[in-house]
Amino acid sequence: MSVAALPAELLEAARAPYRSIGRFAHGFAGGKLAADPAYRAILERGLLQGHERVLDLGCGLALLAAVLRAAERCSQDGRWPANWAAAPRALSIRCIELRPRTVERARRALGGAAEIVQGDICVAELGAADAVVILDVMHYIEADAHRALLARVHRALAPGGRLLLRVGDADGGLRFRIGQGWDQAVMLARGQGWIRQHCRSLGEWRALLLECGFDSQVLPMREGTPFANVLLCARPR
Ligand SMILES: C[S@@+](CC[C@H](N)C(=O)[O-])C[C@H]1O[C@@H](n2cnc3c(N)ncnc32)[C@H](O)[C@@H]1O
């Protein structure tokens, strides 16, 4: 399986800030950026183009912010793939993450490159944004809270805004179960024990988005991975 990876220069520029917080984080960032097709898809297709205020919910170590800043630098230096959409410029990036230790490490790695706030996205102030990105987070949130969160995201988005929501498709068979097993293994490795995952089929996610006022398009996001992931690009109606 080949991965739609970031070009090497961009990948190195995005992972570089994590060197300052240790070899493990630097290795993790490099591995994730090389194996996850979402970052390239977002840049290559210009999915955040024209959206200046980006809000990343459940940001983890804020890899998306690191990628966007690296993209800005690479394009300023003339190191931008000619056949990609225009690079992001002068974005304001705000991230919200639940785990205080992860927030502290992300802040140390990125410095002032992004505002990283500790909080529970189900209740935290979302503020106003032109684009909201939620990658691999919804299944950690109680199913009953999905609708309220997406409705708040809808209210936070400016007219013409966009939501990028990556989820696993619960109708995805073996690939979906591999994704669930992977997440469970990660939680066990972090000492967080067994978790209940709150998943939906792709059709159910799209129906919920519709109820919350979004039209959505589906971008398959499984290339080079064993998972049943999709990226939903949603626009408020
Ligand atoms: C699988 S990681 C994904 C991280 C990041 N979005 C990425 O793609 O690299 C899921 C993240 O969501 C965070 N998270 C889970 N529930 C959350 C909540 N209610 N509020 C904020 N963050 C949450 C977790 O702490 C974890 O860092």
Coordinates of N, CA, C and O in Angstrom, one line a residue, residues 79-234:
R79 N 9.4 26.5 -2.2 CA 9.5 25.1 -2.2 C 8.0 24.5 -2.1 O 7.7 23.9 -1.2
W80 N 7.2 24.8 -3.1 CA 5.8 24.4 -3.1 C 5.5 23.6 -4.3 O 5.7 24.1 -5.4
P81 N 4.9 22.4 -4.3 CA 4.6 21.7 -5.5 C 3.7 22.5 -6.4 O 2.7 23.0 -6.1
A82 N 4.2 22.6 -7.7 CA 3.5 23.5 -8.6 C 2.1 23.1 -8.9 O 1.2 23.9 -9.3
N83 N 1.9 21.7 -8.8 CA 0.5 21.2 -9.2 C -0.4 21.2 -8.0 O -1.5 20.6 -8.2
W84 N 0.0 21.7 -6.9 CA -0.9 21.7 -5.7 C -1.7 23.1 -5.7 O -1.3 24.1 -6.3
A85 N -2.8 23.1 -5.0 CA -3.5 24.3 -4.7 C -2.6 25.3 -4.0 O -1.5 24.9 -3.5
A86 N -2.9 26.6 -4.1 CA -2.1 27.6 -3.4 C -1.9 27.2 -1.9 O -2.8 26.7 -1.3
A87 N -0.7 27.5 -1.4 CA -0.3 27.2 0.0 C -1.1 28.2 0.9 O -1.4 29.3 0.5
P88 N -1.4 27.7 2.1 CA -2.0 28.5 3.1 C -1.1 29.7 3.5 O 0.1 29.6 3.4
R89 N -1.7 30.9 3.8 CA -0.9 32.0 4.1 C -1.5 32.7 5.3 O -2.7 32.9 5.4
A90 N -0.6 33.1 6.3 CA -0.9 34.0 7.4 C -2.2 33.5 8.1 O -3.1 34.3 8.4
L91 N -2.2 32.2 8.3 CA -3.4 31.7 9.0 C -3.3 32.1 10.5 O -2.2 32.2 11.1
S92 N -4.5 32.2 11.1 CA -4.5 32.2 12.6 C -5.0 30.8 13.0 O -6.0 30.4 12.5
I93 N -4.2 30.2 13.8 CA -4.5 28.8 14.2 C -4.8 28.7 15.7 O -3.9 29.0 16.5
R94 N -5.9 28.2 16.0 CA -6.3 27.9 17.4 C -6.6 26.5 17.6 O -7.3 25.9 16.7
C95 N -6.1 25.9 18.6 CA -6.3 24.4 18.9 C -6.9 24.2 20.3 O -6.5 24.9 21.2
I96 N -7.7 23.2 20.4 CA -8.2 22.9 21.7 C -8.0 21.4 21.9 O -8.3 20.5 21.1
E97 N -7.4 21.1 23.1 CA -7.1 19.7 23.4 C -7.4 19.4 24.9 O -7.2 20.2 25.7
L98 N -7.9 18.2 25.1 CA -8.4 17.8 26.5 C -7.2 17.6 27.5 O -7.3 18.0 28.6
R99 N -6.2 16.8 27.0 CA -5.2 16.4 28.0 C -4.2 17.4 28.3 O -3.4 17.8 27.4
P100 N -4.1 17.9 29.6 CA -3.1 18.9 29.9 C -1.7 18.6 29.5 O -1.0 19.5 29.0
R101 N -1.2 17.4 29.7 CA 0.2 17.1 29.4 C 0.4 17.2 27.9 O 1.5 17.7 27.4
T102 N -0.6 16.8 27.1 CA -0.4 16.9 25.6 C -0.4 18.4 25.2 O 0.4 18.8 24.4
V103 N -1.2 19.2 25.9 CA -1.3 20.6 25.6 C 0.1 21.2 25.9 O 0.7 22.0 25.1
E104 N 0.6 20.9 27.1 CA 1.9 21.4 27.5 C 3.0 21.1 26.5 O 3.8 21.9 26.1
R105 N 3.0 19.8 26.0 CA 4.1 19.4 25.1 C 3.9 20.1 23.7 O 4.8 20.5 23.1
A106 N 2.6 20.2 23.3 CA 2.3 20.9 22.0 C 2.8 22.3 22.1 O 3.4 22.8 21.1
R107 N 2.5 23.0 23.2 CA 2.9 24.4 23.3 C 4.4 24.5 23.3 O 5.0 25.4 22.7
R108 N 5.1 23.6 24.0 CA 6.6 23.6 24.0 C 7.1 23.4 22.6 O 8.1 24.1 22.2
A109 N 6.5 22.5 21.9 CA 7.1 22.2 20.5 C 6.8 23.4 19.6 O 7.7 23.8 18.8
L110 N 5.6 23.9 19.6 CA 5.2 24.9 18.6 C 5.5 26.4 19.0 O 5.4 27.3 18.1
G111 N 5.7 26.6 20.3 CA 5.9 28.0 20.7 C 4.7 28.8 20.3 O 3.6 28.4 20.6
G112 N 4.9 30.0 19.7 CA 3.8 30.8 19.4 C 3.2 30.6 18.0 O 2.4 31.4 17.5
A113 N 3.5 29.4 17.4 CA 3.0 29.2 16.1 C 1.5 29.0 16.0 O 0.9 29.1 15.0
A114 N 1.0 28.6 17.2 CA -0.5 28.4 17.2 C -0.9 28.6 18.7 O -0.1 28.4 19.6
E115 N -2.2 29.0 18.8 CA -2.7 29.2 20.2 C -3.3 27.8 20.6 O -4.1 27.3 19.9
I116 N -2.8 27.2 21.7 CA -3.2 25.9 22.0 C -3.8 26.0 23.4 O -3.2 26.4 24.4
V117 N -5.1 25.7 23.5 CA -5.9 25.9 24.7 C -6.3 24.5 25.2 O -6.6 23.6 24.5
Q118 N -6.2 24.4 26.6 CA -6.7 23.1 27.2 C -8.2 23.2 27.5 O -8.6 24.2 28.0
G119 N -8.9 22.2 27.1 CA -10.3 22.2 27.3 C -11.0 21.0 26.7 O -10.5 20.3 25.9
D120 N -12.3 20.9 27.1 CA -13.1 19.8 26.6 C -14.0 20.4 25.5 O -14.7 21.4 25.7
I121 N -13.8 20.0 24.3 CA -14.5 20.6 23.1 C -16.0 20.6 23.2 O -16.7 21.3 22.5
C122 N -16.5 19.7 24.1 CA -18.0 19.6 24.3 C -18.5 20.8 25.0 O -19.7 21.1 24.9
V123 N -17.6 21.5 25.8 CA -18.1 22.7 26.6 C -17.2 23.9 26.4 O -17.7 25.0 26.7
A124 N -16.1 23.8 25.8 CA -15.1 24.9 25.7 C -15.7 26.0 24.8 O -16.5 25.6 23.8
E125 N -15.3 27.2 25.0 CA -15.7 28.3 24.1 C -15.0 28.1 22.8 O -13.8 27.9 22.7
L126 N -15.8 28.0 21.7 CA -15.2 27.7 20.4 C -14.8 29.0 19.7 O -14.0 29.0 18.8
G127 N -15.4 30.1 20.1 CA -15.1 31.4 19.4 C -15.6 31.4 18.0 O -16.5 30.6 17.6
A128 N -15.0 32.2 17.1 CA -15.4 32.2 15.7 C -14.3 31.7 14.8 O -13.1 31.9 15.1
A129 N -14.7 31.0 13.8 CA -13.7 30.4 12.9 C -14.2 30.4 11.5 O -15.4 30.4 11.2
D130 N -13.2 30.3 10.5 CA -13.6 30.2 9.1 C -13.5 28.7 8.7 O -14.1 28.3 7.8
A131 N -12.7 27.9 9.4 CA -12.6 26.5 9.2 C -12.4 25.8 10.5 O -11.6 26.2 11.4
V132 N -13.2 24.7 10.7 CA -13.0 23.9 11.9 C -12.6 22.5 11.4 O -13.1 22.0 10.4
V133 N -11.5 22.0 12.1 CA -11.0 20.7 11.7 C -11.1 19.7 12.9 O -10.7 20.1 14.0
I134 N -11.7 18.6 12.7 CA -11.8 17.6 13.7 C -11.3 16.2 13.1 O -12.0 15.6 12.4
L135 N -10.1 15.8 13.5 CA -9.5 14.6 12.9 C -9.4 13.5 14.0 O -8.7 13.7 15.0
D136 N -10.2 12.5 13.8 CA -10.1 11.3 14.7 C -10.4 11.6 16.1 O -9.7 11.1 17.0
V137 N -11.4 12.4 16.4 CA -11.8 12.7 17.7 C -13.2 12.3 18.1 O -13.4 11.9 19.3
M138 N -14.1 12.3 17.2 CA -15.5 12.2 17.5 C -15.8 10.9 18.3 O -16.7 10.8 19.1
H139 N -15.1 9.8 17.9 CA -15.4 8.5 18.6 C -15.0 8.5 20.0 O -15.4 7.5 20.7
Y140 N -14.3 9.5 20.5 CA -14.0 9.5 21.9 C -15.1 10.2 22.7 O -15.1 10.3 23.9
I141 N -16.0 10.8 22.0 CA -17.0 11.7 22.6 C -18.3 10.9 22.6 O -18.7 10.2 21.6
E142 N -19.0 10.9 23.8 CA -20.3 10.2 23.9 C -21.2 10.5 22.7 O -21.3 11.7 22.3
A143 N -21.9 9.4 22.2 CA -22.7 9.6 21.0 C -23.8 10.7 21.2 O -24.1 11.5 20.3
D144 N -24.3 10.7 22.5 CA -25.4 11.7 22.8 C -24.9 13.1 22.6 O -25.7 14.1 22.5
A145 N -23.5 13.3 22.7 CA -23.0 14.7 22.7 C -22.6 15.1 21.2 O -22.2 16.3 21.0
H146 N -22.7 14.2 20.3 CA -22.2 14.5 18.9 C -23.0 15.7 18.3 O -22.5 16.6 17.7
R147 N -24.4 15.5 18.4 CA -25.2 16.5 17.8 C -24.9 17.9 18.3 O -24.8 18.9 17.6
A148 N -24.9 18.0 19.7 CA -24.7 19.4 20.3 C -23.3 19.9 19.9 O -23.2 21.2 19.6
L149 N -22.3 19.1 19.8 CA -21.0 19.6 19.4 C -21.0 20.1 17.9 O -20.6 21.2 17.6
L150 N -21.6 19.4 17.0 CA -21.7 19.8 15.6 C -22.5 21.0 15.5 O -22.2 21.9 14.6
A151 N -23.6 21.1 16.3 CA -24.4 22.4 16.2 C -23.6 23.6 16.7 O -23.7 24.7 16.1
R152 N -22.8 23.4 17.7 CA -21.9 24.5 18.2 C -20.9 24.9 17.1 O -20.6 26.0 16.9
V153 N -20.3 23.9 16.5 CA -19.4 24.1 15.4 C -20.1 24.9 14.3 O -19.5 25.9 13.8
H154 N -21.3 24.6 14.0 CA -22.1 25.3 12.9 C -22.2 26.7 13.3 O -22.0 27.6 12.5
R155 N -22.5 27.0 14.6 CA -22.7 28.4 15.1 C -21.3 29.2 15.1 O -21.3 30.4 14.8
A156 N -20.2 28.4 15.3 CA -18.9 29.1 15.4 C -18.4 29.5 14.0 O -17.6 30.4 13.8
L157 N -18.9 28.8 12.9 CA -18.4 29.0 11.6 C -18.9 30.3 11.0 O -20.2 30.5 11.0
A158 N -18.1 31.0 10.4 CA -18.5 32.2 9.6 C -19.2 31.8 8.4 O -19.0 30.7 7.9
P159 N -20.0 32.7 7.8 CA -20.6 32.4 6.5 C -19.6 31.9 5.5 O -18.5 32.5 5.4
G160 N -19.9 30.9 4.7 CA -18.9 30.4 3.8 C -17.8 29.5 4.4 O -16.9 29.1 3.7
G161 N -18.0 29.2 5.7 CA -17.0 28.4 6.4 C -17.0 27.0 6.0 O -17.8 26.5 5.2
R162 N -16.1 26.2 6.6 CA -16.0 24.8 6.3 C -15.6 24.0 7.5 O -14.8 24.4 8.3
L163 N -16.2 22.8 7.6 CA -15.8 21.8 8.6 C -15.2 20.7 7.9 O -15.7 20.1 6.9
L164 N -14.0 20.3 8.4 CA -13.3 19.1 7.9 C -13.4 18.1 9.0 O -12.8 18.3 10.1
L165 N -14.1 17.0 8.8 CA -14.4 16.0 9.9 C -13.9 14.7 9.4 O -14.4 14.1 8.5
R166 N -12.9 14.1 10.1 CA -12.5 12.8 9.7 C -13.0 11.8 10.8 O -12.8 11.9 12.0
V167 N -13.6 10.7 10.2 CA -14.2 9.7 11.1 C -13.9 8.3 10.4 O -13.6 8.2 9.2
G168 N -14.1 7.3 11.2 CA -14.0 5.9 10.7 C -15.5 5.6 10.3 O -16.4 5.9 11.0
D169 N -15.6 4.8 9.2 CA -17.0 4.4 8.7 C -17.3 3.1 9.4 O -16.7 2.1 9.0
A170 N -18.3 3.1 10.3 CA -18.6 1.8 11.0 C -19.1 0.7 10.1 O -19.2 -0.4 10.5
D171 N -19.5 1.1 8.9 CA -19.8 0.1 7.9 C -18.6 -0.5 7.1 O -18.8 -1.2 6.1
G172 N -17.4 -0.1 7.6 CA -16.2 -0.4 6.8 C -15.6 -1.8 7.0 O -14.5 -2.0 6.6
G173 N -16.4 -2.7 7.7 CA -15.9 -4.1 7.8 C -14.6 -4.2 8.6 O -14.3 -3.6 9.6
L174 N -13.8 -5.1 8.0 CA -12.5 -5.4 8.7 C -11.6 -4.1 8.9 O -11.0 -3.9 10.0
R175 N -11.6 -3.3 7.9 CA -10.8 -2.0 8.0 C -11.3 -1.2 9.2 O -10.5 -0.6 10.0
F176 N -12.6 -1.1 9.4 CA -13.1 -0.4 10.5 C -12.7 -1.0 11.9 O -12.2 -0.3 12.8
R177 N -12.7 -2.3 11.9 CA -12.4 -3.0 13.2 C -10.9 -2.9 13.4 O -10.5 -2.8 14.6
I178 N -10.1 -2.9 12.4 CA -8.6 -2.6 12.6 C -8.4 -1.2 13.2 O -7.6 -1.1 14.1
G179 N -9.1 -0.3 12.7 CA -9.0 1.1 13.3 C -9.4 1.1 14.7 O -8.8 1.8 15.6
Q180 N -10.5 0.5 15.1 CA -10.9 0.4 16.5 C -9.9 -0.2 17.3 O -9.6 0.2 18.4
G181 N -9.3 -1.4 16.8 CA -8.3 -2.1 17.6 C -7.1 -1.2 17.8 O -6.5 -1.2 18.9
W182 N -6.7 -0.5 16.7 CA -5.5 0.4 16.8 C -5.7 1.5 17.9 O -4.9 1.7 18.7
D183 N -6.9 2.1 17.9 CA -7.2 3.1 18.9 C -7.2 2.6 20.3 O -6.6 3.2 21.2
Q184 N -7.7 1.4 20.4 CA -7.7 0.7 21.8 C -6.3 0.5 22.2 O -6.0 0.7 23.4
A185 N -5.5 0.0 21.3 CA -4.1 -0.3 21.6 C -3.3 0.9 22.1 O -2.6 0.9 23.0
V186 N -3.6 2.0 21.3 CA -3.0 3.3 21.7 C -3.4 3.7 23.1 O -2.5 4.2 23.9
M187 N -4.7 3.6 23.4 CA -5.1 4.0 24.7 C -4.5 3.2 25.8 O -4.1 3.7 26.9
L188 N -4.4 1.9 25.5 CA -3.8 1.0 26.5 C -2.3 1.3 26.7 O -1.8 1.4 27.8
A189 N -1.6 1.6 25.6 CA -0.2 2.0 25.7 C 0.0 3.3 26.5 O 1.0 3.4 27.1
R190 N -1.0 4.2 26.4 CA -0.9 5.4 27.1 C -1.3 5.3 28.6 O -1.4 6.3 29.3
G191 N -1.7 4.1 29.0 CA -2.2 3.8 30.3 C -3.6 4.4 30.6 O -4.0 4.6 31.7
Q192 N -4.4 4.6 29.5 CA -5.7 5.1 29.7 C -6.8 4.1 29.7 O -8.0 4.4 29.8
G193 N -6.3 2.8 29.7 CA -7.3 1.7 29.8 C -8.2 1.5 28.7 O -8.0 2.1 27.6
W194 N -9.2 0.7 28.9 CA -10.2 0.4 27.8 C -11.2 1.5 27.7 O -11.6 2.1 28.7
I195 N -11.4 1.9 26.5 CA -12.4 3.0 26.3 C -13.6 2.5 25.4 O -13.4 1.6 24.6
R196 N -14.7 3.1 25.6 CA -15.8 2.8 24.7 C -15.7 3.8 23.6 O -15.5 5.0 23.7
Q197 N -15.8 3.3 22.3 CA -15.7 4.1 21.2 C -17.2 4.4 20.6 O -17.9 3.4 20.5
H198 N -17.4 5.6 20.3 CA -18.8 6.0 19.9 C -18.8 6.3 18.4 O -18.5 7.4 17.9
C199 N -19.1 5.2 17.6 CA -18.9 5.3 16.2 C -20.2 5.3 15.4 O -21.3 4.9 16.0
R200 N -20.2 5.7 14.2 CA -21.4 5.7 13.3 C -20.9 5.2 11.9 O -19.7 5.4 11.5
S201 N -21.9 4.8 11.1 CA -21.6 4.5 9.7 C -21.5 5.9 9.0 O -21.9 6.9 9.5
L202 N -20.9 5.8 7.8 CA -20.7 7.1 7.0 C -22.1 7.7 6.7 O -22.3 8.9 6.9
G203 N -23.1 6.9 6.4 CA -24.4 7.4 6.2 C -25.0 8.1 7.4 O -25.6 9.2 7.3
E204 N -24.7 7.5 8.6 CA -25.2 8.1 9.8 C -24.5 9.5 10.1 O -25.1 10.4 10.6
W205 N -23.2 9.5 9.8 CA -22.5 10.8 10.0 C -23.1 11.9 9.1 O -23.3 13.0 9.5
R206 N -23.3 11.5 7.9 CA -23.8 12.5 6.9 C -25.2 13.0 7.3 O -25.5 14.1 7.2
A207 N -26.0 12.0 7.8 CA -27.4 12.4 8.2 C -27.3 13.3 9.4 O -28.1 14.3 9.5
L208 N -26.4 13.0 10.3 CA -26.3 13.9 11.5 C -25.8 15.3 11.1 O -26.3 16.3 11.6
L209 N -24.8 15.3 10.2 CA -24.4 16.7 9.7 C -25.5 17.4 9.0 O -25.7 18.6 9.3
L210 N -26.3 16.7 8.3 CA -27.5 17.4 7.6 C -28.4 18.0 8.7 O -28.8 19.1 8.6
E211 N -28.7 17.2 9.7 CA -29.6 17.6 10.8 C -29.0 18.9 11.5 O -29.7 19.7 12.0
C212 N -27.7 18.9 11.5 CA -27.0 20.1 12.2 C -26.8 21.2 11.3 O -26.1 22.2 11.6
G213 N -27.3 21.2 10.0 CA -27.2 22.3 9.1 C -26.1 22.3 8.1 O -25.7 23.3 7.6
F214 N -25.4 21.1 7.9 CA -24.3 21.0 7.0 C -24.6 20.2 5.8 O -25.2 19.1 5.9
D215 N -24.2 20.6 4.6 CA -24.1 19.7 3.5 C -22.7 19.2 3.5 O -21.7 19.9 3.8
S216 N -22.6 17.9 3.1 CA -21.2 17.3 3.2 C -20.8 16.5 1.9 O -21.7 16.0 1.2
Q217 N -19.5 16.5 1.7 CA -19.0 15.7 0.6 C -18.0 14.7 1.2 O -17.4 15.1 2.2
V218 N -17.8 13.6 0.6 CA -17.0 12.6 1.2 C -15.7 12.4 0.4 O -15.7 12.3 -0.8
L219 N -14.6 12.5 1.1 CA -13.3 12.2 0.4 C -12.7 10.9 1.1 O -12.5 10.9 2.3
P220 N -12.6 9.9 0.3 CA -12.0 8.6 0.9 C -10.6 9.0 1.5 O -9.9 9.8 0.9
M221 N -10.3 8.4 2.7 CA -9.1 8.8 3.3 C -8.4 7.6 3.9 O -7.9 7.5 5.0
R222 N -8.4 6.5 3.0 CA -7.9 5.3 3.5 C -6.6 4.9 2.7 O -6.0 3.9 3.1
E223 N -6.3 5.6 1.7 CA -5.2 5.3 0.8 C -3.9 5.0 1.6 O -3.5 5.9 2.4
G224 N -3.3 3.9 1.5 CA -2.1 3.6 2.2 C -2.2 3.2 3.6 O -1.2 3.1 4.3
T225 N -3.5 3.2 4.1 CA -3.7 2.8 5.5 C -4.6 1.5 5.5 O -5.3 1.2 4.6
P226 N -4.6 0.9 6.7 CA -5.5 -0.3 6.8 C -6.9 0.1 7.3 O -7.7 -0.8 7.7
F227 N -7.2 1.4 7.4 CA -8.4 1.9 8.1 C -9.5 2.2 7.2 O -9.3 2.4 6.0
A228 N -10.7 2.4 7.7 CA -11.9 2.7 6.9 C -12.2 4.2 7.1 O -13.4 4.5 7.4
N229 N -11.2 5.0 7.0 CA -11.5 6.4 7.3 C -12.0 7.2 6.1 O -11.7 6.9 5.0
V230 N -12.8 8.2 6.4 CA -13.2 9.2 5.4 C -13.1 10.6 6.0 O -13.1 10.8 7.2
L231 N -12.9 11.5 5.0 CA -12.8 12.9 5.4 C -14.1 13.6 4.9 O -14.3 13.5 3.7
L232 N -14.9 14.1 5.8 CA -16.1 14.8 5.4 C -15.8 16.3 5.3 O -15.4 16.9 6.2
C233 N -16.1 16.8 4.1 CA -15.9 18.3 3.9 C -17.3 18.8 3.9 O -18.1 18.6 3.0
A234 N -17.6 19.6 5.0 CA -19.0 20.0 5.2 C -19.0 21.5 5.2 O -18.1 22.2 5.7

